[in-house]
Amino acid sequence: LVSRARAAMGEGWLAEVAEAFEGIKAGLDGTGEVDLGDYVRALERIPSIFDFLGSVFVFAKKDLSEKIEHLKANADGRGTVREAIRADVEAGRELAGNTKTSPEAVSRPLHRVTNGLKFLNLLLGDMLREGNDDHLRVSAKRAFSGSIEYYLAWAVKKAVAAGLYLLPSRDAFLTKIGETEETARGPAERVVAATTPVLDHVYGIYADLGIDL
């Protein structure tokens, strides 16, 4: 019962994310590319961040979870992220947003889920700033503005802006993920260090292929 309660609180989640993306970064460092299947499996851990933040981001959790399920069903055997996106371009489906009518399309859903990863990267990076003792909502707003806000409908943006005031305190958030200020710093720094080059690589592929999402 104790171990189950700890898992529910997110104990070890941050270290799991760090380990998963350190593996992705190691592959990138070794080959210059990112395997799509491995990347999607690492991304499965990202929607949990929105559970820990509370109901204000429930829409993001639902959206990312649905897109990850689509990607899991279509990622294996597609090679690297670059190869899969290039295949979408060649088939004219790189902008396809309807996964039911374009089930093989991965470019758009992958971009959206990658934005979720960027949200986590920016959130932790801001929380790690030297001398930052801001309320969690300040870091969350900065992360939201720099990652997923731009493609949302106006009504959703307004709802999030209002809902940010309902976010837990910084300490309460850390407790939810099974950490304290002291224990969180190490794995948080690892997450930022591992995900930054991966994000640069994946976004760079879209830029190289002229895809604006």
Short mmCIF file of C-alpha atoms in Angstrom, two decimals:
data_model
loop_
_atom_site.label_atom_id
_atom_site.label_comp_id
_atom_site.label_asym_id
_atom_site.label_seq_id
_atom_site.Cartn_x
_atom_site.Cartn_y
_atom_site.Cartn_z
CA LEU A 1 0.00 0.00 0.00
CA VAL A 2 2.84 2.38 0.79
CA SER A 3 4.57 1.76 -2.55
CA ARG A 4 1.26 2.19 -4.38
CA ALA A 5 0.65 5.49 -2.60
CA ARG A 6 4.13 6.70 -3.48
CA ALA A 7 3.58 5.83 -7.14
CA ALA A 8 0.30 7.73 -7.10
CA MET A 9 2.12 10.76 -5.73
CA GLY A 10 4.65 10.60 -8.55
CA GLU A 11 7.67 9.50 -6.54
CA GLY A 12 10.50 8.77 -8.96
CA TRP A 13 8.66 10.29 -11.94
CA LEU A 14 11.19 13.06 -12.50
CA ALA A 15 14.12 10.64 -12.45
CA GLU A 16 12.26 8.33 -14.86
CA VAL A 17 11.80 11.21 -17.31
CA ALA A 18 15.48 12.10 -16.98
CA GLU A 19 16.57 8.52 -17.63
CA ALA A 20 14.25 8.13 -20.62
CA PHE A 21 15.48 11.25 -22.38
CA GLU A 22 19.10 10.66 -21.48
CA GLY A 23 18.67 7.49 -23.52
CA ILE A 24 17.23 9.47 -26.43
CA LYS A 25 20.06 12.00 -26.19
CA ALA A 26 22.65 9.21 -26.13
CA GLY A 27 21.21 7.83 -29.36
CA LEU A 28 21.25 11.31 -30.89
CA ASP A 29 24.85 11.86 -29.82
CA GLY A 30 25.85 8.51 -31.31
CA THR A 31 23.98 8.56 -34.63
CA GLY A 32 22.90 12.14 -35.18
CA GLU A 33 19.28 10.97 -35.34
CA VAL A 34 16.39 10.06 -33.04
CA ASP A 35 14.53 6.77 -33.43
CA LEU A 36 10.81 7.51 -33.71
CA GLY A 37 9.63 4.51 -31.69
CA ASP A 38 12.07 5.20 -28.85
CA TYR A 39 11.13 8.88 -28.83
CA VAL A 40 7.41 8.14 -28.62
CA ARG A 41 7.95 5.68 -25.76
CA ALA A 42 9.89 8.37 -23.87
CA LEU A 43 7.15 10.91 -24.58
CA GLU A 44 4.59 8.66 -22.86
CA ARG A 45 5.83 10.04 -19.54
CA ILE A 46 5.08 13.67 -20.40
CA PRO A 47 1.26 13.92 -19.96
CA SER A 48 1.65 13.15 -16.23
CA ILE A 49 3.05 16.65 -15.68
CA PHE A 50 -0.43 18.02 -16.31
CA ASP A 51 -1.93 15.70 -13.68
CA PHE A 52 0.51 17.10 -11.13
CA LEU A 53 -0.39 20.67 -12.08
CA GLY A 54 -4.12 20.12 -11.64
CA SER A 55 -7.34 20.58 -13.57
CA VAL A 56 -6.35 23.77 -15.38
CA PHE A 57 -4.35 21.72 -17.86
CA VAL A 58 -6.74 18.77 -18.18
CA PHE A 59 -7.29 19.64 -21.85
CA ALA A 60 -3.54 19.31 -22.51
CA LYS A 61 -3.34 15.94 -20.77
CA LYS A 62 -6.24 14.60 -22.86
CA ASP A 63 -4.92 15.99 -26.13
CA LEU A 64 -1.37 14.72 -25.63
CA SER A 65 -2.51 11.30 -24.42
CA GLU A 66 -4.69 10.82 -27.51
CA LYS A 67 -1.87 11.86 -29.83
CA ILE A 68 0.62 9.58 -28.08
CA GLU A 69 -1.73 6.61 -28.52
CA HIS A 70 -1.93 7.42 -32.23
CA LEU A 71 1.85 7.68 -32.46
CA LYS A 72 2.38 4.42 -30.58
CA ALA A 73 0.16 2.65 -33.12
CA ASN A 74 2.06 4.14 -36.06
CA ALA A 75 5.66 4.65 -34.92
CA ASP A 76 7.30 1.23 -35.03
CA GLY A 77 8.99 0.42 -38.29
CA ARG A 78 9.00 4.06 -39.39
CA GLY A 79 12.72 4.56 -38.72
CA THR A 80 13.96 7.86 -37.37
CA VAL A 81 11.94 10.97 -36.65
CA ARG A 82 13.47 12.56 -39.76
CA GLU A 83 12.59 9.59 -41.97
CA ALA A 84 9.00 9.47 -40.72
CA ILE A 85 8.41 13.20 -41.21
CA ARG A 86 10.04 13.13 -44.64
CA ALA A 87 7.75 10.24 -45.61
CA ASP A 88 4.78 12.38 -44.58
CA VAL A 89 6.06 15.23 -46.75
CA GLU A 90 6.49 12.93 -49.74
CA ALA A 91 2.94 11.62 -49.25
CA GLY A 92 1.52 15.13 -48.81
CA ARG A 93 0.22 14.46 -45.30
CA GLU A 94 2.66 16.49 -43.18
CA LEU A 95 -0.08 18.91 -42.14
CA ALA A 96 -2.77 16.28 -41.59
CA GLY A 97 -4.46 16.79 -38.24
CA ASN A 98 -7.23 14.21 -38.45
CA THR A 99 -5.69 10.93 -37.33
CA LYS A 100 -8.79 8.99 -38.40
CA THR A 101 -8.71 10.06 -42.04
CA SER A 102 -4.90 10.12 -42.15
CA PRO A 103 -3.90 7.29 -39.78
CA GLU A 104 -0.31 7.08 -41.05
CA ALA A 105 0.40 10.78 -40.52
CA VAL A 106 2.76 11.40 -37.61
CA SER A 107 4.17 14.88 -38.28
CA ARG A 108 1.42 17.03 -36.78
CA PRO A 109 0.66 14.88 -33.69
CA LEU A 110 4.38 14.43 -33.05
CA HIS A 111 4.90 18.18 -33.18
CA ARG A 112 2.09 18.76 -30.68
CA VAL A 113 3.46 16.17 -28.25
CA THR A 114 6.96 17.61 -28.66
CA ASN A 115 5.46 20.95 -27.60
CA GLY A 116 4.33 19.18 -24.43
CA LEU A 117 7.93 18.12 -23.85
CA LYS A 118 9.02 21.72 -24.40
CA PHE A 119 6.50 22.83 -21.77
CA LEU A 120 8.18 20.53 -19.23
CA ASN A 121 11.64 21.69 -20.30
CA LEU A 122 10.70 25.36 -19.89
CA LEU A 123 8.84 24.79 -16.62
CA LEU A 124 11.77 23.03 -14.97
CA GLY A 125 14.30 25.41 -16.48
CA ASP A 126 12.47 28.39 -15.03
CA MET A 127 12.04 26.75 -11.64
CA LEU A 128 15.79 26.07 -11.58
CA ARG A 129 16.72 29.71 -12.13
CA GLU A 130 19.09 30.96 -9.47
CA GLY A 131 17.17 32.82 -6.79
CA ASN A 132 13.77 31.99 -8.28
CA ASP A 133 11.22 31.78 -5.48
CA ASP A 134 8.22 32.72 -7.62
CA HIS A 135 4.89 30.97 -7.22
CA LEU A 136 4.53 27.96 -9.50
CA ARG A 137 2.00 29.81 -11.66
CA VAL A 138 4.71 32.25 -12.79
CA SER A 139 6.92 29.47 -14.13
CA ALA A 140 3.90 27.64 -15.55
CA LYS A 141 2.73 30.76 -17.40
CA ARG A 142 6.17 31.22 -18.95
CA ALA A 143 6.30 27.58 -19.98
CA PHE A 144 2.77 27.70 -21.40
CA SER A 145 3.51 30.86 -23.39
CA GLY A 146 6.67 29.35 -24.84
CA SER A 147 5.26 25.99 -25.88
CA ILE A 148 1.58 25.17 -26.36
CA GLU A 149 -0.28 28.49 -26.11
CA TYR A 150 0.20 29.62 -29.71
CA TYR A 151 -2.01 27.01 -31.37
CA LEU A 152 -4.89 27.04 -28.88
CA ALA A 153 -8.27 28.70 -29.40
CA TRP A 154 -8.77 32.08 -27.76
CA ALA A 155 -11.33 30.71 -25.29
CA VAL A 156 -8.91 28.01 -24.10
CA LYS A 157 -6.14 30.57 -23.66
CA LYS A 158 -8.42 32.73 -21.53
CA ALA A 159 -9.49 29.75 -19.43
CA VAL A 160 -5.87 28.77 -18.78
CA ALA A 161 -4.93 32.35 -17.90
CA ALA A 162 -7.68 32.40 -15.27
CA GLY A 163 -6.95 28.87 -14.09
CA LEU A 164 -3.28 29.57 -13.41
CA TYR A 165 -4.34 31.16 -10.13
CA LEU A 166 -5.63 27.75 -9.03
CA LEU A 167 -2.28 26.03 -9.44
CA PRO A 168 -0.74 24.49 -6.32
CA SER A 169 2.13 26.19 -4.55
CA ARG A 170 5.65 25.32 -5.59
CA ASP A 171 6.11 23.12 -2.51
CA ALA A 172 2.77 21.36 -3.06
CA PHE A 173 3.70 20.63 -6.66
CA LEU A 174 7.04 19.18 -5.63
CA THR A 175 5.29 17.03 -3.04
CA LYS A 176 2.96 15.71 -5.75
CA ILE A 177 5.93 14.51 -7.79
CA GLY A 178 7.52 13.00 -4.69
CA GLU A 179 10.28 15.59 -4.37
CA THR A 180 11.51 18.49 -2.27
CA GLU A 181 13.47 21.56 -3.36
CA GLU A 182 16.66 19.67 -2.54
CA THR A 183 15.85 16.30 -4.13
CA ALA A 184 14.25 17.76 -7.26
CA ARG A 185 17.19 19.84 -8.43
CA GLY A 186 19.39 16.97 -9.58
CA PRO A 187 16.84 15.11 -11.74
CA ALA A 188 15.32 18.40 -12.97
CA GLU A 189 18.73 19.53 -14.21
CA ARG A 190 19.15 16.15 -15.91
CA VAL A 191 15.77 16.49 -17.64
CA VAL A 192 16.63 19.96 -18.97
CA ALA A 193 20.11 18.89 -20.08
CA ALA A 194 18.80 15.81 -21.90
CA THR A 195 15.70 17.32 -23.50
CA THR A 196 17.17 20.60 -24.78
CA PRO A 197 19.31 19.06 -27.57
CA VAL A 198 16.53 16.59 -28.41
CA LEU A 199 14.04 19.44 -28.80
CA ASP A 200 16.51 21.41 -30.93
CA HIS A 201 16.98 18.36 -33.16
CA VAL A 202 13.29 17.56 -33.63
CA TYR A 203 12.23 21.16 -34.23
CA GLY A 204 15.18 21.50 -36.60
CA ILE A 205 13.77 18.69 -38.75
CA TYR A 206 10.50 20.55 -39.22
CA ALA A 207 12.43 23.72 -40.11
CA ASP A 208 14.71 21.87 -42.56
CA LEU A 209 11.69 20.40 -44.35
CA GLY A 210 9.82 23.70 -44.41
CA ILE A 211 6.94 22.52 -42.20
CA ASP A 212 5.33 25.33 -40.22
CA LEU A 213 3.05 23.97 -37.48
#
